[in-house]
Each structure stands twice: as C-alpha cells, then as structure tokens.
CSV table of C-alpha atoms in Angstrom, one decimal:
chain,number,residue,atom,x,y,z
B,1,MET,CA,31.7,-38.7,10.5
B,2,SER,CA,34.6,-40.7,10.4
B,3,PRO,CA,37.4,-39.8,7.5
B,4,GLU,CA,36.5,-43.1,6.0
B,5,ARG,CA,32.8,-42.2,5.8
B,6,LEU,CA,33.8,-38.7,4.5
B,7,LEU,CA,36.1,-40.3,2.0
B,8,GLN,CA,33.1,-42.9,0.8
B,9,SER,CA,30.8,-39.8,0.7
B,10,GLY,CA,32.7,-38.0,-1.4
B,11,ARG,CA,33.2,-40.6,-3.6
B,12,GLU,CA,29.5,-41.1,-4.0
B,13,TYR,CA,29.0,-37.6,-4.5
B,14,LEU,CA,31.7,-37.3,-7.5
B,15,ALA,CA,30.2,-40.6,-9.3
B,16,GLN,CA,26.6,-39.3,-8.7
B,17,ARG,CA,27.4,-36.2,-10.1
B,18,HIS,CA,29.6,-37.1,-12.9
B,19,VAL,CA,32.3,-34.4,-11.8
B,20,LEU,CA,35.0,-37.0,-13.3
B,21,THR,CA,33.5,-37.1,-16.4
B,22,TYR,CA,33.6,-33.5,-17.0
B,23,MET,CA,37.1,-32.9,-15.8
B,24,GLU,CA,37.7,-35.6,-18.4
B,25,ASP,CA,36.0,-34.0,-20.7
B,26,ALA,CA,37.5,-30.7,-20.1
B,27,LEU,CA,41.3,-31.7,-20.4
B,28,ALA,CA,40.6,-33.2,-23.8
B,29,GLN,CA,39.0,-30.2,-24.8
B,30,LEU,CA,41.9,-28.0,-23.8
B,31,LEU,CA,44.2,-30.3,-25.4
B,32,GLU,CA,42.1,-30.6,-28.8
B,33,HIS,CA,42.1,-26.7,-28.5
B,34,LYS,CA,45.8,-25.9,-27.0
B,35,ASP,CA,46.7,-24.0,-29.8
B,36,VAL,CA,44.2,-21.5,-29.3
B,37,VAL,CA,44.0,-21.5,-25.7
B,38,GLU,CA,47.0,-19.4,-23.9
B,39,PRO,CA,48.7,-20.5,-21.2
B,40,GLY,CA,47.6,-17.3,-19.1
B,41,ASN,CA,43.8,-18.4,-19.9
B,42,ILE,CA,43.8,-22.1,-18.8
B,43,GLY,CA,41.9,-20.8,-15.5
B,44,LYS,CA,39.6,-18.8,-17.7
B,45,PHE,CA,38.9,-22.1,-20.4
B,46,PHE,CA,37.8,-24.2,-17.5
B,47,SER,CA,35.8,-21.5,-15.9
B,48,GLU,CA,33.6,-20.9,-19.3
B,49,TYR,CA,33.7,-24.8,-19.7
B,50,PHE,CA,32.3,-25.5,-16.4
B,51,THR,CA,29.8,-22.6,-16.8
B,52,SER,CA,28.3,-24.3,-20.2
B,53,VAL,CA,28.3,-27.1,-18.2
B,54,SER,CA,25.9,-25.3,-15.9
B,55,GLN,CA,23.6,-23.5,-18.5
B,56,GLY,CA,23.3,-26.9,-20.1
B,57,THR,CA,25.0,-25.4,-23.7
B,58,HIS,CA,28.1,-28.0,-23.5
B,59,ILE,CA,26.6,-30.6,-25.6
B,60,LEU,CA,25.8,-28.6,-28.7
B,61,PHE,CA,27.0,-29.9,-31.7
B,62,ARG,CA,28.7,-32.5,-29.6
B,63,GLU,CA,29.3,-36.8,-30.5
B,64,PHE,CA,26.6,-38.8,-29.3
B,65,ALA,CA,28.9,-40.8,-27.2
B,66,PHE,CA,29.0,-37.6,-25.1
B,67,VAL,CA,25.7,-36.3,-25.4
B,68,GLN,CA,24.1,-39.5,-23.9
B,69,ARG,CA,27.0,-39.9,-21.5
B,70,THR,CA,25.3,-38.4,-18.0
B,71,PRO,CA,21.7,-38.0,-17.1
B,72,HIS,CA,23.1,-34.1,-17.2
B,73,ASN,CA,23.9,-34.0,-20.3
B,74,ARG,CA,20.4,-36.0,-21.7
B,75,VAL,CA,18.4,-33.3,-20.1
B,76,SER,CA,20.0,-30.4,-21.5
B,77,PHE,CA,20.2,-32.1,-24.9
B,78,LEU,CA,16.4,-32.4,-24.5
B,79,ARG,CA,15.7,-29.0,-23.4
B,80,LEU,CA,18.1,-27.4,-26.0
B,81,PHE,CA,16.0,-29.8,-28.5
B,82,TRP,CA,12.7,-28.1,-27.3
B,83,ARG,CA,13.8,-24.3,-27.3
B,84,CYS,CA,15.6,-24.5,-30.8
B,85,PHE,CA,12.5,-26.1,-32.5
B,86,ARG,CA,9.5,-24.7,-30.8
B,87,THR,CA,8.3,-22.9,-33.5
B,88,VAL,CA,7.5,-26.0,-35.1
B,89,GLY,CA,4.6,-26.8,-32.6
B,90,LYS,CA,3.7,-22.8,-32.4
B,91,ASN,CA,3.4,-23.0,-36.0
B,92,GLY,CA,1.7,-26.3,-35.9
B,93,ASP,CA,3.5,-27.7,-38.1
B,94,LEU,CA,3.3,-31.8,-38.9
B,95,LEU,CA,6.6,-33.7,-39.5
B,96,THR,CA,7.5,-37.1,-40.3
B,97,MET,CA,10.1,-39.6,-38.4
B,98,LYS,CA,13.1,-38.4,-41.0
B,99,GLU,CA,12.3,-35.0,-40.7
B,100,TYR,CA,12.4,-34.9,-37.0
B,101,GLN,CA,15.8,-36.9,-37.4
B,102,SER,CA,17.2,-34.1,-39.5
B,103,LEU,CA,16.3,-31.4,-36.3
B,104,LEU,CA,18.1,-33.9,-34.3
B,105,GLN,CA,21.1,-34.4,-36.1
B,106,MET,CA,21.3,-30.6,-36.4
B,107,LEU,CA,22.4,-30.6,-32.5
B,108,CYS,CA,24.2,-33.8,-32.7
B,109,PRO,CA,25.7,-34.8,-36.2
B,110,ASP,CA,25.9,-38.5,-35.5
B,111,PHE,CA,22.2,-38.8,-33.0
B,112,PRO,CA,21.3,-42.5,-34.3
B,113,MET,CA,18.6,-43.2,-36.4
B,114,ASP,CA,17.1,-46.0,-34.6
B,115,LEU,CA,16.3,-44.0,-31.5
B,116,THR,CA,14.1,-41.8,-33.2
B,117,GLN,CA,12.9,-44.8,-35.0
B,118,LYS,CA,11.3,-46.1,-31.5
B,119,ALA,CA,10.1,-42.7,-30.5
B,120,ALA,CA,7.7,-42.8,-33.9
B,121,ARG,CA,6.7,-46.4,-32.9
B,122,ILE,CA,5.0,-45.3,-29.7
B,123,VAL,CA,3.2,-42.4,-31.4
B,124,LEU,CA,2.4,-44.2,-34.4
B,125,MET,CA,3.0,-48.6,-33.6
B,126,ASP,CA,5.2,-50.2,-36.4
B,127,ASP,CA,2.0,-50.2,-39.2
B,128,ALA,CA,2.2,-46.2,-39.9
B,129,MET,CA,5.9,-45.2,-39.8
B,130,ASP,CA,5.6,-42.6,-42.7
B,131,CYS,CA,2.5,-41.0,-41.2
B,132,LEU,CA,3.0,-37.5,-39.8
B,133,MET,CA,3.5,-36.4,-36.3
B,134,SER,CA,2.9,-33.0,-34.2
B,135,PHE,CA,6.1,-31.5,-32.4
B,136,SER,CA,4.5,-32.1,-28.8
B,137,ASP,CA,3.4,-35.9,-29.6
B,138,PHE,CA,6.9,-36.6,-31.0
B,139,LEU,CA,8.6,-34.8,-28.0
B,140,TYR,CA,7.2,-36.4,-25.1
B,141,ALA,CA,7.3,-39.6,-26.4
B,142,PHE,CA,11.4,-38.6,-27.8
B,143,GLN,CA,11.7,-37.9,-24.6
B,144,ILE,CA,11.5,-41.0,-22.6
B,145,GLN,CA,12.9,-42.7,-25.7
B,146,PHE,CA,16.3,-41.0,-25.0
B,147,TYR,CA,16.4,-40.3,-21.6
B,148,TYR,CA,15.7,-44.0,-20.1
B,149,SER,CA,16.8,-45.9,-23.3
B,150,GLU,CA,18.9,-48.6,-21.8
B,151,PHE,CA,16.0,-49.0,-19.0
B,152,LEU,CA,13.2,-49.5,-22.2
B,153,ASP,CA,15.7,-52.3,-23.7
B,154,SER,CA,16.1,-53.5,-20.3
B,155,ALA,CA,12.2,-53.7,-19.6
B,156,ALA,CA,11.7,-55.0,-23.3
B,157,ALA,CA,13.9,-58.2,-22.6
B,158,ILE,CA,11.9,-58.8,-19.5
B,159,TYR,CA,8.4,-58.3,-21.2
B,160,GLN,CA,9.5,-60.8,-24.4
B,161,ASP,CA,10.4,-63.3,-21.9
B,162,LEU,CA,7.3,-62.9,-20.1
B,163,LEU,CA,5.1,-63.1,-22.9
B,164,THR,CA,6.8,-66.2,-24.0
B,165,GLY,CA,5.8,-67.7,-21.0
B,166,LYS,CA,8.5,-68.0,-18.7
B,167,THR,CA,7.5,-67.5,-14.9
B,168,LEU,CA,8.5,-64.8,-12.6
B,169,ASN,CA,11.1,-67.4,-10.6
B,170,THR,CA,12.7,-67.6,-13.9
B,171,VAL,CA,13.0,-64.9,-15.5
B,172,ILE,CA,16.1,-63.1,-16.2
B,173,VAL,CA,16.7,-59.5,-15.5
B,174,PRO,CA,19.3,-58.1,-17.5
B,175,THR,CA,21.6,-55.4,-16.2
B,176,SER,CA,21.9,-51.8,-18.9
B,177,ARG,CA,25.2,-53.1,-20.1
B,178,SER,CA,23.6,-56.4,-21.2
B,179,ALA,CA,20.8,-54.4,-22.6
B,180,THR,CA,22.8,-52.3,-24.6
B,181,SER,CA,24.4,-55.0,-26.4
B,182,ARG,CA,21.1,-56.3,-27.1
B,183,GLN,CA,18.9,-55.4,-30.0
B,184,ARG,CA,15.2,-54.9,-28.8
B,185,GLN,CA,12.6,-56.2,-30.7
B,186,PRO,CA,10.1,-54.2,-32.1
B,187,TYR,CA,7.3,-54.0,-29.9
B,188,THR,CA,4.2,-55.0,-32.1
B,189,GLU,CA,1.2,-56.1,-30.8
B,190,SER,CA,0.7,-59.3,-32.8
B,191,ALA,CA,2.1,-61.4,-30.7
B,192,SER,CA,-0.1,-61.0,-27.8
B,193,LEU,CA,-3.1,-58.7,-27.8
B,194,ASP,CA,-3.7,-58.7,-24.1
B,195,GLY,CA,0.0,-58.7,-23.1
B,196,VAL,CA,1.2,-59.7,-20.3
B,197,GLU,CA,0.6,-59.7,-16.2
B,198,ALA,CA,0.6,-56.1,-15.0
B,199,ALA,CA,1.4,-57.3,-11.4
B,200,GLN,CA,4.5,-59.5,-13.0
B,201,PHE,CA,5.9,-57.4,-15.4
B,202,TYR,CA,6.1,-54.5,-11.9
B,203,GLN,CA,8.1,-56.9,-9.9
B,204,CYS,CA,10.8,-57.1,-12.5
B,205,LEU,CA,10.8,-53.7,-13.2
B,206,GLU,CA,11.2,-53.0,-9.7
B,207,ASN,CA,14.0,-55.8,-9.1
B,208,LEU,CA,15.5,-54.0,-12.5
B,209,CYS,CA,15.8,-50.7,-11.0
B,210,GLU,CA,17.0,-52.1,-7.2
B,211,ARG,CA,19.8,-53.4,-9.0
B,212,ASP,CA,20.8,-50.5,-11.7
B,213,ARG,CA,20.7,-47.5,-9.1
B,214,HIS,CA,22.8,-45.7,-10.5
B,215,SER,CA,21.2,-45.9,-14.1
B,216,THR,CA,18.8,-43.7,-15.2
B,217,CYS,CA,15.4,-45.6,-14.4
B,218,PRO,CA,12.1,-44.0,-13.8
B,219,SER,CA,10.6,-43.8,-10.4
B,220,VAL,CA,9.4,-47.4,-9.3
B,221,GLN,CA,6.6,-45.4,-7.2
B,222,LEU,CA,5.3,-44.1,-10.6
B,223,ILE,CA,6.1,-47.5,-12.3
B,224,GLY,CA,3.6,-49.2,-10.1
B,225,GLU,CA,1.0,-46.3,-10.8
B,226,ILE,CA,1.2,-46.9,-14.1
B,227,LEU,CA,0.8,-50.6,-13.5
B,228,SER,CA,-1.7,-50.4,-11.0
B,229,THR,CA,-4.6,-49.2,-13.9
B,230,ALA,CA,-5.1,-52.5,-15.7
B,231,PRO,CA,-4.2,-56.2,-14.3
B,232,ARG,CA,-3.0,-56.8,-18.1
B,233,LEU,CA,-0.8,-54.7,-20.3
B,234,THR,CA,1.2,-54.3,-23.6
B,235,PHE,CA,4.6,-53.2,-23.9
B,236,TYR,CA,2.9,-50.5,-26.5
B,237,GLY,CA,0.8,-49.4,-23.8
B,238,PHE,CA,3.1,-49.1,-21.1
B,239,LEU,CA,5.6,-46.9,-23.5
B,240,MET,CA,2.6,-44.9,-23.8
B,241,ALA,CA,1.6,-44.4,-20.1
B,242,LEU,CA,5.4,-43.4,-19.6
B,243,SER,CA,5.1,-40.4,-22.1
B,244,LYS,CA,2.3,-39.2,-21.2
B,245,ASN,CA,2.6,-39.1,-17.2
B,246,ILE,CA,3.2,-35.8,-15.8
B,247,GLY,CA,5.6,-37.3,-13.1
B,248,ILE,CA,7.5,-39.0,-15.3
B,249,ASN,CA,7.8,-35.5,-16.9
B,250,GLN,CA,8.9,-33.5,-13.7
B,251,ASN,CA,11.1,-36.4,-12.5
B,252,ILE,CA,13.3,-36.0,-15.8
B,253,GLY,CA,13.3,-32.2,-15.7
B,254,ALA,CA,14.0,-31.4,-19.0
B,255,LEU,CA,10.3,-30.3,-20.1
B,256,PRO,CA,7.4,-28.2,-19.3
B,257,GLU,CA,3.9,-29.7,-18.9
B,258,LYS,CA,2.2,-30.3,-22.3
B,259,ALA,CA,0.1,-27.2,-21.3
B,260,ASP,CA,3.0,-24.9,-21.5
B,261,LEU,CA,5.2,-26.2,-24.0
B,262,LEU,CA,5.1,-23.6,-26.7
B,263,VAL,CA,5.7,-21.0,-24.2
B,264,ASP,CA,9.3,-20.2,-23.3
B,265,GLU,CA,9.0,-16.2,-21.9
B,266,VAL,CA,12.6,-15.4,-21.4
B,267,LEU,CA,13.5,-17.1,-24.9
B,268,ASP,CA,10.6,-14.8,-26.2
B,269,LYS,CA,11.8,-11.9,-24.2
B,270,GLU,CA,15.4,-12.4,-26.3
B,271,LEU,CA,14.2,-13.0,-29.4
B,272,ASP,CA,11.9,-9.6,-29.3
B,273,LYS,CA,15.0,-7.2,-28.4
B,274,ILE,CA,16.9,-9.1,-31.3
B,275,VAL,CA,14.0,-8.4,-33.9
B,276,ALA,CA,13.7,-4.4,-32.4
B,277,GLN,CA,17.9,-4.2,-32.2
B,278,LEU,CA,17.3,-5.4,-35.9
B,279,SER,CA,14.3,-3.1,-37.0
B,280,ALA,CA,16.3,-0.3,-35.1
B,281,SER,CA,19.4,-1.3,-37.4
B,282,SER,CA,17.5,-1.4,-40.4
B,283,ILE,CA,15.8,2.3,-40.3
B,284,THR,CA,19.5,3.5,-39.4
B,285,ALA,CA,21.3,2.3,-42.4
B,286,HIS,CA,18.3,3.2,-44.5
B,287,PRO,CA,16.2,6.4,-43.5
B,288,PRO,CA,12.8,6.8,-45.1
B,289,THR,CA,12.9,9.0,-48.5
B,290,ALA,CA,11.1,12.6,-48.8
B,291,CYS,CA,8.8,10.9,-51.5
B,292,PRO,CA,8.2,7.6,-50.8
B,293,LEU,CA,8.7,4.8,-53.3
B,294,PRO,CA,5.0,3.7,-55.1
B,295,SER,CA,3.7,0.7,-53.4
B,296,ARG,CA,3.6,-3.1,-55.0
B,297,ASP,CA,3.1,-6.6,-54.2
B,298,ILE,CA,5.5,-8.1,-52.6
B,299,THR,CA,5.8,-11.9,-53.7
B,300,ARG,CA,7.0,-14.2,-51.1
B,301,VAL,CA,9.7,-16.5,-52.4
B,302,ALA,CA,10.3,-19.8,-50.3
B,303,SER,CA,13.5,-20.3,-48.2
B,304,PRO,CA,16.3,-21.8,-50.2
B,305,ARG,CA,17.5,-23.3,-46.4
B,306,LYS,CA,14.6,-24.9,-45.7
B,307,THR,CA,15.2,-28.7,-45.7
B,308,PHE,CA,11.2,-29.5,-45.6
B,309,ALA,CA,7.8,-28.5,-46.5
B,310,THR,CA,6.1,-27.1,-43.9
B,311,ARG,CA,2.7,-28.8,-43.2
B,312,ARG,CA,0.0,-26.9,-41.2
B,313,ARG,CA,-2.3,-28.9,-39.0
B,314,PRO,CA,-5.9,-29.2,-40.0
B,315,ASP,CA,-7.5,-28.0,-36.5
B,316,LEU,CA,-5.5,-25.7,-34.6
B,317,ASP,CA,-8.3,-26.1,-31.5
B,318,SER,CA,-7.0,-29.7,-31.2
B,319,ASP,CA,-5.0,-30.8,-28.4
B,320,ALA,CA,-1.8,-31.3,-30.0
B,321,SER,CA,-2.3,-34.8,-31.3
B,322,THR,CA,-2.3,-36.2,-34.8
B,323,GLU,CA,-5.1,-38.1,-36.0
B,324,GLU,CA,-2.7,-41.5,-36.1
B,325,THR,CA,-2.1,-40.9,-32.3
B,326,ASP,CA,-6.0,-40.8,-31.7
B,327,ASP,CA,-6.1,-44.0,-33.5
B,328,SER,CA,-3.8,-46.3,-31.8
B,329,GLU,CA,-5.2,-45.4,-28.5
B,330,ASN,CA,-8.3,-46.7,-29.5
C-alpha cells in the first residue's frame, strides 16, 4: 500500500471511530480537573478515560450534546438506560411519558423533552400522549428515535413532500444537517390514511442513506424489507416497523431481543453479591440476642425518594404491550 493510501486509510479509520472526538474530550476533561490530577498521574487519567469509553460509562451525567455526538455514545446511553431501569419492566410498572423523561434526566440532566415525546408518539400516537406505556414498548421506540434521530427527521421531511403530491424527480432529499434545523411535523395520520407509495418512499430513503454515509442510518436492505410488505404505508407505520424489527435492533447493538430484555445475568450476579455482603455486614454488626424480641407486624412505608407512583400492569402473562399499543396497531 502506498504512503498516500495508508495515510488516507488512517484518516478514514480515525473519522469512523471518532478518535479525535474522544481525544478532544479527554483533553477538555483533563483541563477541567487539572487541580485534582497530579502531573505524574496524567497517563493514568487518560488510561481511565479510555477505559470508561470502552465500557460505555463515559456518558454518565454528561451533557446531551456529548451523549449524542457519536454512535458509540448513543449505544452506550441506550444500554445504560436499559440496565439502570430494567427493574421497571421486571416489576410490570407502566409509566407516563413525563415519568420516562424523569428517568432519562437522571442519566443526562439536559436530555430534551422533544425526543421523549417523539418516542411516545410511536407507541401511543398523538391522541393518547398522557397514557401509560410499558418499559419494553417505550424502550424499543425510544431506541430508534434516539439513535436514528437525524435520519428520522430527514425521512419525515421526505414523507411530507411525497404526501403533498411531489413526484420522485422533484423530491428534495435533505441532508442530516438540514434536517436537524428543520422542525419535524408531528406524524399524525389525519392528512392521509393510506400514506404514500412504499416503493417511491424507499427510493428516496436509499438516496438519503447514500448521501449521508457517515451518519447513523438504518441498513438500506432492512429498510427495503420493511417497505416491501405493503404497496403503501404511513409514516407512523414505518416508525412502528422500525421499532419492532429484529434486524434493526441487532444492527444498533445496544439492546437484547425483546424476550431477553428483562434478563441481565451479569448484573443480577453483581446485585446478589451486594445483597449478600450487606446481609453479612448486618448480621455481624447486630448479632442475634439470647432472648428474641416479641414478633410484631411491620408496616411498610413508601420511600420518600420515590418520585412517581408505581403502577402494576393488569396482566403479567401479556407480551409487555400496553392496551393503547394494541389499539394503535389495529
């Protein structure tokens, strides 16, 4: 390989992996904490920083601009959100859109409400935004909305152009930069119940992905498979299909399949160790007395730290879909 080609390959690798982004952030973090980092520990600081990047914990409590900056950051945030609040799904709790927003802001304080609202619309549609959602329904809808946010903004603009009657040759395919500056219209179905031609929509999306190779776009092949199921489709139907597609979920690589969503053996083992250690410490600190105390009923008091009411799903044998979700698919 020629030196020019080798240099070009190196630049492409650095751009693809966003190495310079992390180097700049590491330097910024070092300058921010220069008062507590000793000169002899600078190497250790960089080592710990890139270890956190590798483990996906580097985005915890960071600003939203950094959280969404790279595909790896987005995957890390999705995986962290799933692992931190997996118990919501295990308990069968149903939460509102605002309650999910509160959970997101625990990990990213300035997380924008509009992304959460768009994810809720995929599950509930516009006329039911105050309804409850299961953890699994919200999580998979939120995944595509968060990870593919620029692509979906561009796809929504294309859909609106096709819906207004523009022909394929006159449709302007926006770039991800122009899409982010253009406010996406809420995807209601009142304008057209039968949507647009799937083949025409697919060709526009194919051109979009071709133009924005370095942005986060779904697999063109998977888009084609989704759009080949019917001659026409609505944008809401397209979003629903993306959120439920197993191939899309695998390509993102942040979440397990829906059947394994509430299973995390590694985390469960760690939690079991912590519980065992706490139990052992409690027994050591408070050994049993010779004369046991009289038994009494213990009244459970709700924790003052709980920020929202716990709601039990009515049917634990269901497929983790809310009633509102089922109605929206009919």
